[in-house]
PDB file of C-alpha atoms in Angstrom:
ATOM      1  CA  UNK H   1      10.780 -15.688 -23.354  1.00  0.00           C
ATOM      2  CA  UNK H   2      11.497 -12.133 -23.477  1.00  0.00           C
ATOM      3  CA  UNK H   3       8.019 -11.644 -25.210  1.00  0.00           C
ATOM      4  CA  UNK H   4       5.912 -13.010 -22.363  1.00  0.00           C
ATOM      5  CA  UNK H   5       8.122 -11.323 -19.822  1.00  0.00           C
ATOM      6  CA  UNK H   6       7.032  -8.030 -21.190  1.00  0.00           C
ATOM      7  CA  UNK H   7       3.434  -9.131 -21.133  1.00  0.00           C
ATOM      8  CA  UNK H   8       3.999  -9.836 -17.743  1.00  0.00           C
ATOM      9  CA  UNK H   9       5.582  -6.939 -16.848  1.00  0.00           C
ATOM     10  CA  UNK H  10       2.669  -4.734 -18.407  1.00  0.00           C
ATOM     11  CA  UNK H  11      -0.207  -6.591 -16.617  1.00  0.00           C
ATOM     12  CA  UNK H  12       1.930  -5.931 -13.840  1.00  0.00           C
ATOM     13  CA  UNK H  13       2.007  -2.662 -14.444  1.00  0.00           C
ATOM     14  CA  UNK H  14      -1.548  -2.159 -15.379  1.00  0.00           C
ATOM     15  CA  UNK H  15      -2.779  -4.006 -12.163  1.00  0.00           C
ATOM     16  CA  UNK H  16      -0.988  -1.622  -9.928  1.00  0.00           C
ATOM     17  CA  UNK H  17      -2.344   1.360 -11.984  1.00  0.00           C
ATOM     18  CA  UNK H  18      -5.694  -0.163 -11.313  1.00  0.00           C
ATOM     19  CA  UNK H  19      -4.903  -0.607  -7.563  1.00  0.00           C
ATOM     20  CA  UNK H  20      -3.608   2.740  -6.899  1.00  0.00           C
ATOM     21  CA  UNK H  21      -6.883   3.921  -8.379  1.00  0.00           C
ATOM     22  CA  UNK H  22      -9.116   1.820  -6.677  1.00  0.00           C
ATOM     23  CA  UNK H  23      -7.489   2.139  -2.915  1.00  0.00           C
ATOM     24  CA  UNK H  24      -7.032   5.582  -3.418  1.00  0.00           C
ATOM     25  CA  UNK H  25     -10.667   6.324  -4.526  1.00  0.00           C
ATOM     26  CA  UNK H  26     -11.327   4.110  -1.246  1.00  0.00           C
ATOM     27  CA  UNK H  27      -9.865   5.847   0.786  1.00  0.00           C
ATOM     28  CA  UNK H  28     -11.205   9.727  -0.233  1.00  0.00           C
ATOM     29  CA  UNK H  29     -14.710   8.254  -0.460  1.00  0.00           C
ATOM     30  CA  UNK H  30     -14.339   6.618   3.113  1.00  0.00           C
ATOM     31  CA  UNK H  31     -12.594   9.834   5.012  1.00  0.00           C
ATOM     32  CA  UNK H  32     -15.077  12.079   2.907  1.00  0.00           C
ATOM     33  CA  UNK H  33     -17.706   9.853   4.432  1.00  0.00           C
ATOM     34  CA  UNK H  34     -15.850   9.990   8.051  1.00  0.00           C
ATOM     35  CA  UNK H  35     -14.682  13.733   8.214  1.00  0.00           C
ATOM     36  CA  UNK H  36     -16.870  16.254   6.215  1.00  0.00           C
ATOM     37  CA  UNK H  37     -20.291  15.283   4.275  1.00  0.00           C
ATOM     38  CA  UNK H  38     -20.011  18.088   1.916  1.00  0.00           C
ATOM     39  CA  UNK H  39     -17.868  21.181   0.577  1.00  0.00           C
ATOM     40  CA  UNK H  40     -14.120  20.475   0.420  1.00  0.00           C
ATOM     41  CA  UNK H  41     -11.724  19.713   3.485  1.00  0.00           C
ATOM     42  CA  UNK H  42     -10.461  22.307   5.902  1.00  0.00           C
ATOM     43  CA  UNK H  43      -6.397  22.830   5.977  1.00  0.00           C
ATOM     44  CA  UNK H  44      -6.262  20.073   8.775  1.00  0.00           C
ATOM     45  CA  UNK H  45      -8.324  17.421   6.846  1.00  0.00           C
ATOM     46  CA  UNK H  46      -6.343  17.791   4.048  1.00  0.00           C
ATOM     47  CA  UNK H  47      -3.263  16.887   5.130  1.00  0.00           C
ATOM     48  CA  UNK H  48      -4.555  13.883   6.670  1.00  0.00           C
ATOM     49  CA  UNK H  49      -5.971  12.968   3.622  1.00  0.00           C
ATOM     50  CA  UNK H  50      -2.554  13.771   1.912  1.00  0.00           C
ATOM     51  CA  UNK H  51      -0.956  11.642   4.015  1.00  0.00           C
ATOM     52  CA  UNK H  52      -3.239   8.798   3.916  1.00  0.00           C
ATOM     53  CA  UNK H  53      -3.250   9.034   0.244  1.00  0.00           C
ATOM     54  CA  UNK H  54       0.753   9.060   0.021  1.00  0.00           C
ATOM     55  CA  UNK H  55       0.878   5.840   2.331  1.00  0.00           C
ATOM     56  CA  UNK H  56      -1.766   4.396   0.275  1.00  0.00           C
ATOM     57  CA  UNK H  57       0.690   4.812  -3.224  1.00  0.00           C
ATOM     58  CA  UNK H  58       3.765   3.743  -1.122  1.00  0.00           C
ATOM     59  CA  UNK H  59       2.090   0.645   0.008  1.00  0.00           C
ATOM     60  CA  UNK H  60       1.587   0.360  -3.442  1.00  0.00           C
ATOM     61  CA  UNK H  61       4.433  -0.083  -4.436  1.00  0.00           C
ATOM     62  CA  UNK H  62       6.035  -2.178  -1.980  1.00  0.00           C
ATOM     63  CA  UNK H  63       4.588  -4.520  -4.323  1.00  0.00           C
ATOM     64  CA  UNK H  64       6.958  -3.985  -7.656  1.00  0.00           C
ATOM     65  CA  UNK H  65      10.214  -5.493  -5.881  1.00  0.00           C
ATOM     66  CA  UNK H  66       9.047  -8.673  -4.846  1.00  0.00           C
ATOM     67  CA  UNK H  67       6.930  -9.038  -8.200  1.00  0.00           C
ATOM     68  CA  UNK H  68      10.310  -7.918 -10.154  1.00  0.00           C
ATOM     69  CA  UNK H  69      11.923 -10.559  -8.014  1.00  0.00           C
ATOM     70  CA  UNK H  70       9.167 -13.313  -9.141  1.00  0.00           C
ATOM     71  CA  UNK H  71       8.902 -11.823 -12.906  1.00  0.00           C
ATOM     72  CA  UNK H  72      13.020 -12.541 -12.862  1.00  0.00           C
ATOM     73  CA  UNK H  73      12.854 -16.016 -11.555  1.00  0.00           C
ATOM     74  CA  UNK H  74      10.171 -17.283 -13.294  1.00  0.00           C
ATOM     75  CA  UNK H  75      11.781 -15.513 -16.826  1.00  0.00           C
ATOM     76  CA  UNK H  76      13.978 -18.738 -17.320  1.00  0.00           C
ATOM     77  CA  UNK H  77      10.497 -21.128 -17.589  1.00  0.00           C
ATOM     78  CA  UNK H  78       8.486 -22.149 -20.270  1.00  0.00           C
ATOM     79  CA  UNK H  79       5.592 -19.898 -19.491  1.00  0.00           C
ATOM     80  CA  UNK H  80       5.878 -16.921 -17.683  1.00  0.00           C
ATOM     81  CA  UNK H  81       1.647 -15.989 -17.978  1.00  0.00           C
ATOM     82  CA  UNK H  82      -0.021 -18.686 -15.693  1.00  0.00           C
ATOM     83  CA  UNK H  83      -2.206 -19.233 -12.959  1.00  0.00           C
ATOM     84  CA  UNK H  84       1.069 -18.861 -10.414  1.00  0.00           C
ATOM     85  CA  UNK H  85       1.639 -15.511 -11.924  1.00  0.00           C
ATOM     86  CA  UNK H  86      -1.775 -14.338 -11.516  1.00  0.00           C
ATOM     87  CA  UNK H  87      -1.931 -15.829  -7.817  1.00  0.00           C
ATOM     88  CA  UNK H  88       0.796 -13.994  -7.032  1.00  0.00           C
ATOM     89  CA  UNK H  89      -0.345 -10.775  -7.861  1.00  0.00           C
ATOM     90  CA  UNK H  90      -3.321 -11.743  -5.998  1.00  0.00           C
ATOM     91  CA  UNK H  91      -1.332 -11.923  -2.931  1.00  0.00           C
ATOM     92  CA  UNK H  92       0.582  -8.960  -3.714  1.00  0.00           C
ATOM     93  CA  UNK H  93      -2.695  -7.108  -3.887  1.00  0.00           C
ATOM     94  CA  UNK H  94      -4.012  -8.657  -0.666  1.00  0.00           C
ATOM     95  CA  UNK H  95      -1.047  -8.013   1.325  1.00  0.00           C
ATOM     96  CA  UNK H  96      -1.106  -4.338   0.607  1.00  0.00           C
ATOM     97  CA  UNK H  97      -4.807  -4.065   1.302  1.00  0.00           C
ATOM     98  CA  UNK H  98      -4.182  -5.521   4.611  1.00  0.00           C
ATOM     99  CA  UNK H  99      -0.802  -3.831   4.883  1.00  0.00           C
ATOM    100  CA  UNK H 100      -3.263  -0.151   4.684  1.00  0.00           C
ATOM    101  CA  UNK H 101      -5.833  -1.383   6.947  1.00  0.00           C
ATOM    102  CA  UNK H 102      -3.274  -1.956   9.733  1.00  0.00           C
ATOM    103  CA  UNK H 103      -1.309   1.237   8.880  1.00  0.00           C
ATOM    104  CA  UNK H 104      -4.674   2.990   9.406  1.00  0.00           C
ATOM    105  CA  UNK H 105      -5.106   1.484  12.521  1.00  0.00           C
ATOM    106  CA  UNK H 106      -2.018   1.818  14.230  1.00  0.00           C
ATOM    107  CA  UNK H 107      -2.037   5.375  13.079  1.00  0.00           C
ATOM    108  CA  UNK H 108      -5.520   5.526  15.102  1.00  0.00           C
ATOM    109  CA  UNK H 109      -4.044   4.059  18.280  1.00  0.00           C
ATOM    110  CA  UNK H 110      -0.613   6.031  18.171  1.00  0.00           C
ATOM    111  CA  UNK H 111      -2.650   9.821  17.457  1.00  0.00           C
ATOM    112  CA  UNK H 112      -5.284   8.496  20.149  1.00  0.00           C
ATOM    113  CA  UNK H 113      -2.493   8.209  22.651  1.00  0.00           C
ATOM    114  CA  UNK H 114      -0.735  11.244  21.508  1.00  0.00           C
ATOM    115  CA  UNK H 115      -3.841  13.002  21.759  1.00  0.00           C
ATOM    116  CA  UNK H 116      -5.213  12.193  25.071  1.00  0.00           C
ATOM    117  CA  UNK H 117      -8.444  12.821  26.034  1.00  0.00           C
ATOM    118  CA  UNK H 118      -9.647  14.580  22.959  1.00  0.00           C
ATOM    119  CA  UNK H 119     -11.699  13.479  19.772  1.00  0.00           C
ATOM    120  CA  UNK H 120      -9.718  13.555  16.782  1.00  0.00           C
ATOM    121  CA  UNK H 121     -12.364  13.914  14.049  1.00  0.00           C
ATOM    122  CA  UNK H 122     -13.257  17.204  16.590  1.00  0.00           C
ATOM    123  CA  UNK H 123     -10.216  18.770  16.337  1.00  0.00           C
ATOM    124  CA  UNK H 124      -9.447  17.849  12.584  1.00  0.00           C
ATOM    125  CA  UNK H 125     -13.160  19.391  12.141  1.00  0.00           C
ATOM    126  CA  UNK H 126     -12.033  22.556  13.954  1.00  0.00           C
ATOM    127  CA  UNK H 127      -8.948  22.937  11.729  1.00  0.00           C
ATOM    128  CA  UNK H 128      -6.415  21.908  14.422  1.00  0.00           C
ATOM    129  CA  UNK H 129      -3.066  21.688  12.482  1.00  0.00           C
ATOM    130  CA  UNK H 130      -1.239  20.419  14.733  1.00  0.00           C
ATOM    131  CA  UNK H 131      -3.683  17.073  14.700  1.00  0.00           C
ATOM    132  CA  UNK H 132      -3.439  16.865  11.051  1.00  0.00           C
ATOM    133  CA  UNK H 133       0.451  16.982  10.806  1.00  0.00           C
ATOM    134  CA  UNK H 134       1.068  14.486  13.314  1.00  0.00           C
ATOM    135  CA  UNK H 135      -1.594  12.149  12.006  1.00  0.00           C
ATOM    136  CA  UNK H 136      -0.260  12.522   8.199  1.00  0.00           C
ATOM    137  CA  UNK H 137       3.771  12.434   9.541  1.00  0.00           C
ATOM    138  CA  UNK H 138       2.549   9.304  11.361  1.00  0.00           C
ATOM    139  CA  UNK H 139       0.726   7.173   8.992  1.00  0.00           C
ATOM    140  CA  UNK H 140       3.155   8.152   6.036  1.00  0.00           C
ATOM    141  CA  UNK H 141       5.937   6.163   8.266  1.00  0.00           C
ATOM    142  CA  UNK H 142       4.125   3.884   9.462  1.00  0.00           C
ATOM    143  CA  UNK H 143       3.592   3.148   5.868  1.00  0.00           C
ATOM    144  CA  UNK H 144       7.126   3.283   5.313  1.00  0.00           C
ATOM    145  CA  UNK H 145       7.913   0.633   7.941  1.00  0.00           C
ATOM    146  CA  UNK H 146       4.907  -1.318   6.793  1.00  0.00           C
ATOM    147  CA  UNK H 147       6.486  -1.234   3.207  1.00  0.00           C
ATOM    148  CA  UNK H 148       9.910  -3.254   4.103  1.00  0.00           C
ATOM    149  CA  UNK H 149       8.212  -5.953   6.435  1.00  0.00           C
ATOM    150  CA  UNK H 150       5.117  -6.427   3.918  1.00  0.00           C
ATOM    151  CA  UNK H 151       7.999  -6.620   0.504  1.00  0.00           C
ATOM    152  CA  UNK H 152       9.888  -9.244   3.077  1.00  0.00           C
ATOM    153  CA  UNK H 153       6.556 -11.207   3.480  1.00  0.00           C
ATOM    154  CA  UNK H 154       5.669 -11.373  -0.126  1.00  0.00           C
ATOM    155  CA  UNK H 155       9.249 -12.442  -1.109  1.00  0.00           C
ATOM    156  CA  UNK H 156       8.891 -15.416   0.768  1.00  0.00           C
ATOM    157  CA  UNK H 157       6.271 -16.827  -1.660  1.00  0.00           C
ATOM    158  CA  UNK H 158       8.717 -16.693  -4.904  1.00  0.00           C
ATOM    159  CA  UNK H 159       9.643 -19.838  -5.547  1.00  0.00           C
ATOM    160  CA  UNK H 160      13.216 -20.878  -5.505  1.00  0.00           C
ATOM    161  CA  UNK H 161      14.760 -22.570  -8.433  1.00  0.00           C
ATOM    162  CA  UNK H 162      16.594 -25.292  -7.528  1.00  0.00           C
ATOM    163  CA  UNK H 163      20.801 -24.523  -7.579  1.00  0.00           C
ATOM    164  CA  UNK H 164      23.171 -27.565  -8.571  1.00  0.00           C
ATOM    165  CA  UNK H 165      25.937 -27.534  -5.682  1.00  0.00           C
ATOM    166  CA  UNK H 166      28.988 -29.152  -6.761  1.00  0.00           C
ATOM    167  CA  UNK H 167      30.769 -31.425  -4.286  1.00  0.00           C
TER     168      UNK H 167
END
């Protein structure tokens, strides 16, 4: 038992070294694509990247206590390595892609209406500081609040063992 749990654990851990990797390379490539073509960011743009890089890694992992919660349950069974465990970290990996993208656009809408009336990717383009704290402070909570709703929405896909009552 203990054996496969630590298998477990280390895919676990491997797949969220891969997804930190692969949403954080996402995400420079897509603001590098957004913000500036070429050359390196401006003070501004790099503390919005900062920002959504840090949300990015906590999003991440919002996903190790609900898949610590799963890897304990399921411990006591036969087989720890099956398809449910690899479904799960499917959804895991899911929710916190989904989890981002809605971080990202909230963030959006909340600096749009902060910002009235002028373009964002203008200002972070002319080095506005101001812009690029509030948009990092913003989406680095909203990634926090994200984090305890989206580990409340994965737990409810662990399965429950079943608890003798005695009467």
């Amino acid at each position: 038992m203990k054996i496969s749990f630590l298998i477990a654990s280390g895919l676990a851990l491997a797949l969220a070294g891969l997804l930190s990797y692969l949403l954080l390379t996402l995400i420079s490539s897509g603001f590098r694509r957004k913000h500036y073509a070429e050359g390196a960011p401006n003070l501004a743009q790099g503390l919005v990247l900062a920002g959504k890089l840090l949300a990015g890694l906590i999003l991440v992992s919002g996903v190790f206590g609900p898949l610590r919660d799963y890897l304990l349950i399921t411990a006591g069974g036969k087989e720890v390595l099956s398809w449910a465990l690899f479904s799960f970290l499917l959804l895991c990996c899911c929710v916190a892609g989904v989890a981002y993208v809605l971080v990202s656009a909230f963030e959006g809408f909340l600096s749009g209406r902060v910002f009235k009336g002028r373009s964002l990717v203008v200002e972070l383009a002319e080095n506005n500081v101001g812009v690029g704290v509030v948009r990092a402070v913003l989406v680095v909570g909203l990634a926090v609040v994200f984090l305890f709703s989206m580990s409340v929405f994965i737990q409810a896909f662990i399965p429950v063992p079943a608890v003798v009552s005695i009467r």
